Tab-separated table of C-alpha atoms in Angstrom:
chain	number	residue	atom	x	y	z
A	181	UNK	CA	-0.089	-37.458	81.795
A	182	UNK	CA	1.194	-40.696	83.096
A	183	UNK	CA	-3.475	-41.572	84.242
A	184	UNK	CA	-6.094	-40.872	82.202
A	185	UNK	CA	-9.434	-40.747	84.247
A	186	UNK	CA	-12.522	-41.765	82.222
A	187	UNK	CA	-15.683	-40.686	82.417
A	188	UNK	CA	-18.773	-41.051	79.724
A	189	UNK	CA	-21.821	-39.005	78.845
A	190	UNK	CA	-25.097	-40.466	77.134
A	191	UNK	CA	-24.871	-39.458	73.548
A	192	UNK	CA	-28.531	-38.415	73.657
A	193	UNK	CA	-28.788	-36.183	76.768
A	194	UNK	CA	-24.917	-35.347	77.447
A	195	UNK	CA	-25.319	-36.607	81.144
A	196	UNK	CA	-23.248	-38.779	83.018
A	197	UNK	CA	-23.556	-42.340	82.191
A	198	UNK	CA	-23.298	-46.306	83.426
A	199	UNK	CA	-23.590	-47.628	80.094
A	200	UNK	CA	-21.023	-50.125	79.778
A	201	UNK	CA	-20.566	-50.132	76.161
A	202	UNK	CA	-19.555	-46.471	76.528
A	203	UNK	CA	-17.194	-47.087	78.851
A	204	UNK	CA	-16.393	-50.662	76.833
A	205	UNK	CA	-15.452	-48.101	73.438
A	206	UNK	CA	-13.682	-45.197	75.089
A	207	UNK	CA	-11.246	-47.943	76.637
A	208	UNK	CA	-11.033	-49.507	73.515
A	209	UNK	CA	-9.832	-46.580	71.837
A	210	UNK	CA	-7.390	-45.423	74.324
A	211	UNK	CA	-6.136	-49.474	74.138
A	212	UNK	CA	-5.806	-48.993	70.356
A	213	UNK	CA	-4.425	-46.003	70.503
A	214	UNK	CA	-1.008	-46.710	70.797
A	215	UNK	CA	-0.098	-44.451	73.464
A	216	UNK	CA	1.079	-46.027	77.133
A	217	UNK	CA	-1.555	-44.679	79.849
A	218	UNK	CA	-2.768	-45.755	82.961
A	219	UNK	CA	-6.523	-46.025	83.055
A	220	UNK	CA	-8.387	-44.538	85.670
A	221	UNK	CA	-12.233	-45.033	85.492
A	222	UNK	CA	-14.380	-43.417	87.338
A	223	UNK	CA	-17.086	-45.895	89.522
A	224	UNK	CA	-18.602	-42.792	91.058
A	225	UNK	CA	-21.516	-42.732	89.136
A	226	UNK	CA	-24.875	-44.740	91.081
A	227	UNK	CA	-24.790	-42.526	94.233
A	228	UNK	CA	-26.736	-39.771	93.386
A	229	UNK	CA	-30.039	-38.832	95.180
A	230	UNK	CA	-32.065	-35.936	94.634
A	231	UNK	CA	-35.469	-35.779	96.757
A	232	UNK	CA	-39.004	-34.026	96.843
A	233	UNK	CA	-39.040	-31.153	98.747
A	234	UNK	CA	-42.036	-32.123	100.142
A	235	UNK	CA	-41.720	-35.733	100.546
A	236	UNK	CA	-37.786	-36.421	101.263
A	237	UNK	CA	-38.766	-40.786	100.826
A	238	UNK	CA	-39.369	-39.784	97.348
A	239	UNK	CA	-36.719	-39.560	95.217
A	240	UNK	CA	-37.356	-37.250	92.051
A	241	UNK	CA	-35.558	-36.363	88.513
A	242	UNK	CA	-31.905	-36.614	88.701
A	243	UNK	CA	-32.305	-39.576	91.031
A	244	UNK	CA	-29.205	-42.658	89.630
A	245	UNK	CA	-28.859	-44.492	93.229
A	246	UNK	CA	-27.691	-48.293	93.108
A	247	UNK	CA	-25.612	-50.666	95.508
A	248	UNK	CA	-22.295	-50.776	95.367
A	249	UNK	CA	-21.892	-54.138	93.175
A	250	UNK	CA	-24.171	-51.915	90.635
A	251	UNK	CA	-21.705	-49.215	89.972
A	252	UNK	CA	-18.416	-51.460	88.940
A	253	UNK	CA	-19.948	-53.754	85.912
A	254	UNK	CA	-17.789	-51.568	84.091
A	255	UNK	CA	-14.686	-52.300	85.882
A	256	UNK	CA	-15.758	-55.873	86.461
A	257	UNK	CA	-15.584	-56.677	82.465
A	258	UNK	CA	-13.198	-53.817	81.368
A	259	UNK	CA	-10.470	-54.565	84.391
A	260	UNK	CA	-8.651	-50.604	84.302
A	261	UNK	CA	-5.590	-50.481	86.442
A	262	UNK	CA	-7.306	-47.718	88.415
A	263	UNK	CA	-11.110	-47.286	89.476
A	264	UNK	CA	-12.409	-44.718	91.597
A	265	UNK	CA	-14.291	-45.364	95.157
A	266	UNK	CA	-15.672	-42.187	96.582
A	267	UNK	CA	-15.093	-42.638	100.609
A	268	UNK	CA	-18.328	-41.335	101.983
A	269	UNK	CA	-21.850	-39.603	101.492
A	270	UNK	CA	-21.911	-35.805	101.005
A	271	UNK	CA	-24.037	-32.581	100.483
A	272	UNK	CA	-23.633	-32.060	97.195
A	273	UNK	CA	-24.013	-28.681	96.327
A	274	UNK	CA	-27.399	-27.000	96.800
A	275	UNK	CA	-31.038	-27.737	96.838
A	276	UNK	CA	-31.712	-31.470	97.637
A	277	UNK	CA	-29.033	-33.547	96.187
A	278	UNK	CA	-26.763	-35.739	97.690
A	279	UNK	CA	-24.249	-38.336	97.018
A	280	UNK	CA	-24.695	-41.383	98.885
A	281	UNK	CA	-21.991	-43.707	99.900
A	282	UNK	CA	-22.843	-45.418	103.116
A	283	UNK	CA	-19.999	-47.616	105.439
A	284	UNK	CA	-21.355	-50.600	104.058
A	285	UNK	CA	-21.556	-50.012	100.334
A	286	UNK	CA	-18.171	-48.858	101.066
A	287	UNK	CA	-17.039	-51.864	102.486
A	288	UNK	CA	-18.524	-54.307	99.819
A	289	UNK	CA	-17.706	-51.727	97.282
A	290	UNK	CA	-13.613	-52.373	98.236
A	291	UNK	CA	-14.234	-55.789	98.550
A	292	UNK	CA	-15.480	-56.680	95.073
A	293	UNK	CA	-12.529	-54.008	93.729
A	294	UNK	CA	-10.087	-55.870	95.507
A	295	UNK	CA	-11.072	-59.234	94.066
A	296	UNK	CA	-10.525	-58.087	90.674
A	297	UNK	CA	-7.075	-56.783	91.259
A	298	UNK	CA	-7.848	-53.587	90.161
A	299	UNK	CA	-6.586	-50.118	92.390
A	300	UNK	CA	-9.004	-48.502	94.411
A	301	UNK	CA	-8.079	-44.750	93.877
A	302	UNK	CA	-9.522	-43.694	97.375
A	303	UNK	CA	-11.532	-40.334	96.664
A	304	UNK	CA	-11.856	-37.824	99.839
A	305	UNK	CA	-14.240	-35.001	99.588
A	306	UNK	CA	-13.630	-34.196	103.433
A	307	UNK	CA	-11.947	-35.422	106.923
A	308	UNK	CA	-14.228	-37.852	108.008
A	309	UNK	CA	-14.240	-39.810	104.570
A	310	UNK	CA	-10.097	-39.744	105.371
A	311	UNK	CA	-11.052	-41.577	108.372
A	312	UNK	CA	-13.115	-43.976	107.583
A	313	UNK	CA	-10.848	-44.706	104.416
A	314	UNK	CA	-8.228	-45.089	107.034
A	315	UNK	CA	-10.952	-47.951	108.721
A	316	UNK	CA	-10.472	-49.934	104.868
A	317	UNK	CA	-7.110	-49.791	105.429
A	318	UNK	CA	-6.958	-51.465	108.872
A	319	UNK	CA	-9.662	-54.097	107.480
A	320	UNK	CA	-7.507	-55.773	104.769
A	321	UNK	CA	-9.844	-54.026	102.576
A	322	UNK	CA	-7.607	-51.990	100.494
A	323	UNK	CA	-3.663	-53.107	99.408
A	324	UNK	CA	-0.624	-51.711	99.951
A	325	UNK	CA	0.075	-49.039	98.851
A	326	UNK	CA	-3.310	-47.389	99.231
A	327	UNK	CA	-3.763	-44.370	96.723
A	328	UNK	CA	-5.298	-41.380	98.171
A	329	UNK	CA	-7.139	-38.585	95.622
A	330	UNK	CA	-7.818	-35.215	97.843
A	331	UNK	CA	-10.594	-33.765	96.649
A	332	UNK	CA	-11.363	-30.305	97.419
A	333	UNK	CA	-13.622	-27.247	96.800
A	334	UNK	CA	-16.792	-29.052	95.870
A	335	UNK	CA	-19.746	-28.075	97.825
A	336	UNK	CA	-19.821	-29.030	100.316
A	337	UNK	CA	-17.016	-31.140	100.837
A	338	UNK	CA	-13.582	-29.849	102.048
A	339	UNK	CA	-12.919	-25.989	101.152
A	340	UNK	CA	-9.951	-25.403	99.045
A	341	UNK	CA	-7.805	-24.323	101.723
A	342	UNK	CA	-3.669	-25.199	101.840
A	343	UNK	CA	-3.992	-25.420	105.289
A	344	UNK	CA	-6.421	-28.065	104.974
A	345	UNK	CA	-4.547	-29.722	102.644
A	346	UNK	CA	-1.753	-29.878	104.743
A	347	UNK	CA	-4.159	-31.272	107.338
A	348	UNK	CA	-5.335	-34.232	105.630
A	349	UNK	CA	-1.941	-35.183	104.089
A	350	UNK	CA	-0.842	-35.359	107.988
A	351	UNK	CA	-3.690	-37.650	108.611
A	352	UNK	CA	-2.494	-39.815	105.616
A	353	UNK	CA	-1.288	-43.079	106.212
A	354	UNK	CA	2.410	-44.420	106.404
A	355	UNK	CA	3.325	-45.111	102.569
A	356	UNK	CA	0.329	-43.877	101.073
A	357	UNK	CA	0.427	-42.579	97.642
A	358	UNK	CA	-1.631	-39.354	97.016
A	359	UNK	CA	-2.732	-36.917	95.334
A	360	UNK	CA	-4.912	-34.058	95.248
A	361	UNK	CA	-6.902	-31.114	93.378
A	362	UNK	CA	-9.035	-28.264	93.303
A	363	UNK	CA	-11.893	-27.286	91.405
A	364	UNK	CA	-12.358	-23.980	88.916
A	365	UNK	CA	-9.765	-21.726	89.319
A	366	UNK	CA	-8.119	-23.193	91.972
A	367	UNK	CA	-7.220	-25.735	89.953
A	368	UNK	CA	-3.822	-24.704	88.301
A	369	UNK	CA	-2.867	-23.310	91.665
A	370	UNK	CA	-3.194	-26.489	93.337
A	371	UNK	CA	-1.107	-28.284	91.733
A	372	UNK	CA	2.294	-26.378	93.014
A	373	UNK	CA	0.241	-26.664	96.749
A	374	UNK	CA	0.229	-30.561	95.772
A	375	UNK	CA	3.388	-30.824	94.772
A	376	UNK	CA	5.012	-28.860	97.390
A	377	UNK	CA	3.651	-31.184	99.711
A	378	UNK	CA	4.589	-34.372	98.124
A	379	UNK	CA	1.879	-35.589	96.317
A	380	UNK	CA	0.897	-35.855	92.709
A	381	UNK	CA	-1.658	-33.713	90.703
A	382	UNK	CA	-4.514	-33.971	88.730
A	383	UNK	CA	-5.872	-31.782	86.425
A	384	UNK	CA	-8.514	-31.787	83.584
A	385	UNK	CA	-11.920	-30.258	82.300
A	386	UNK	CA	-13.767	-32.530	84.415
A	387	UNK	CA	-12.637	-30.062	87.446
A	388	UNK	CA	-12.125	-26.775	85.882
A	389	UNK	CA	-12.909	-25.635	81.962
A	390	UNK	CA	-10.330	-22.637	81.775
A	391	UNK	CA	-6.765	-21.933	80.932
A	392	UNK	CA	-7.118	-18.206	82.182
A	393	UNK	CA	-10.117	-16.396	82.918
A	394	UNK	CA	-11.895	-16.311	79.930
A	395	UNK	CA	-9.790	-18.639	77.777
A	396	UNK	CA	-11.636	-22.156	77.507
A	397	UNK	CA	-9.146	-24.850	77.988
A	398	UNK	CA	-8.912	-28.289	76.743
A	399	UNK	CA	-7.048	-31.169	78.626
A	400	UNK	CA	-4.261	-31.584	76.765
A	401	UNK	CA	-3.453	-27.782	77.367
A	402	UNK	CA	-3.948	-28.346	81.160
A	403	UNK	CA	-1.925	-31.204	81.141
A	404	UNK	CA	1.049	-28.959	79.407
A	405	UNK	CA	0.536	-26.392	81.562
A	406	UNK	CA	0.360	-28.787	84.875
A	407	UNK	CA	4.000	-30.371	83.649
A	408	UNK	CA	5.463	-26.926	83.504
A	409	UNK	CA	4.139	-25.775	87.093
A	410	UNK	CA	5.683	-29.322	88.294
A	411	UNK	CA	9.156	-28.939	86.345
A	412	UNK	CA	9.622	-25.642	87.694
A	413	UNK	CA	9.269	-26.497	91.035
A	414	UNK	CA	12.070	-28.756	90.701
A	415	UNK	CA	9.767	-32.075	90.594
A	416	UNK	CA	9.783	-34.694	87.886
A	417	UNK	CA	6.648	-35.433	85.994
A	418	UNK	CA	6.204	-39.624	86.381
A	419	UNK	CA	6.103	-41.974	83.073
A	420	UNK	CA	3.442	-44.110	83.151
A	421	UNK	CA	6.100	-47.593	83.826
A	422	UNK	CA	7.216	-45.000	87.138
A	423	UNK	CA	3.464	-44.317	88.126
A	424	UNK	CA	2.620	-48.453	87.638
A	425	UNK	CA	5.660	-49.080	90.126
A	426	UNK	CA	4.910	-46.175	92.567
A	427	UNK	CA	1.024	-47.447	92.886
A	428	UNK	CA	2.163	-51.045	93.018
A	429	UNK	CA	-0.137	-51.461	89.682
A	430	UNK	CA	0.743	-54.495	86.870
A	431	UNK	CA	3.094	-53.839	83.816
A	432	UNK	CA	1.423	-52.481	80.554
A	433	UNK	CA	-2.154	-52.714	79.541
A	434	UNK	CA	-4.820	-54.953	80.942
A	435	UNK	CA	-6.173	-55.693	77.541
């Protein structure tokens, strides 16, 4: 894998975390490691909002909602090549959660990302988060080239559909990069629909846990098996000095 996207989990609970010095060791390691990568963390996290069913203003257990300044300390002191901006507030999944993104978080969100030279890696759960991504674009919010991540199958977002998929890479911009995915066991699939369409792939357990049904994967084995699905379609798996040019990113580590 030419990116490595990062998230952390709280030691003590095993949820999704902020903590900086989580994200401040994991990068360390991968730094030390010795192995060439192009970071990728996520700055997703901060946007959820789960609410009482009987009083919607209050938000309840579950509830990690800050501005948009509050979810990139990490990138602000760790400065990855890649961070993640998720393009819009959804519906996600059932009962009373949702992630919130509004225009304006958005907006100063980009903003601060672009100041610090890192690449926003423009995530799209469904068409009207494409177009308002689009809007960045147009502002002098994002710079060329913007990297687009299609994200689909996550309720309820954009259904894992090809035909979808072949309608939001049409609404892509001239000289985008992009790339897209699809959760569970759509996931292995997707990556010849990805491919076939131009884009790059992602794959990993933070999307789908399984090699085959009932064989747990782990990400190295979905990487290996992602590689082969892309070499025998003819297409060339990128190093990571070939993904830095492609995304317009700085040589070697930002150590």
């Amino acid at each position: 894998a030419a990116v490595v996207h990062i998230h952390v989990r709280d030691i003590e609970t095993g949820q999704g975390s902020r903590d900086v010095a989580l994200y401040r060791e994991v990068v360390r390691r991968v730094r030390d490691s010795g192995v060439d990568v192009v970071l990728n963390l996520t700055a997703g996290m901060g946007g959820d909002l789960v609410l009482d069913e009987e009083d919607p203003l209050k938000p309840v257990d579950g509830t990690d909602l800050v501005n948009a300044h509050g979810r990139l300390p990490h990138v602000e002191e760790l400065l990855p090549d890649i961070c993640t901006l998720d393009c819009g507030s959804l519906n996600f999944g059932e009962g009373h959660q949702l992630y919130v993104s509004t225009p304006d978080m958005l907006r100063a969100g980009a903003k601060r990302i672009q100041e610090l030279g890192v690449k926003p890696e423009l995530e799209i759960f469904d068409t009207g988060q494409l177009w308002f991504a689009t809007k960045l674009i147009d502002e002098g919010l994002i710079d060329a080239p913007p990297l687009f991540q299609l994200c689909m199958g996550i309720p309820y977002g954009a259904p894992a559909n090809p035909a979808l998929l072949q309608t939001m890479v049409n609404m892509l911009p001239d000289g985008a990069q992009w790339a897209s995915f699809a959760i569970g066991r759509n996931q292995l699939p997707w990556v010849a629909h990805s491919v076939l369409l131009g884009g790059h792939v992602r794959v990993g357990l933070e999307d789908n846990l399984y090699l085959a049904k009932g064989v747990k994967a782990t990400n190295g084995q979905l990487v290996e098996r992602a590689v082969r699905i892309v070499e025998d379609l003819g297409a060339r798996v990128a190093s990571p000095a070939t993904a830095r040019r492609l995304l317009g990113l700085k040589e070697g580590d930002r150590a």
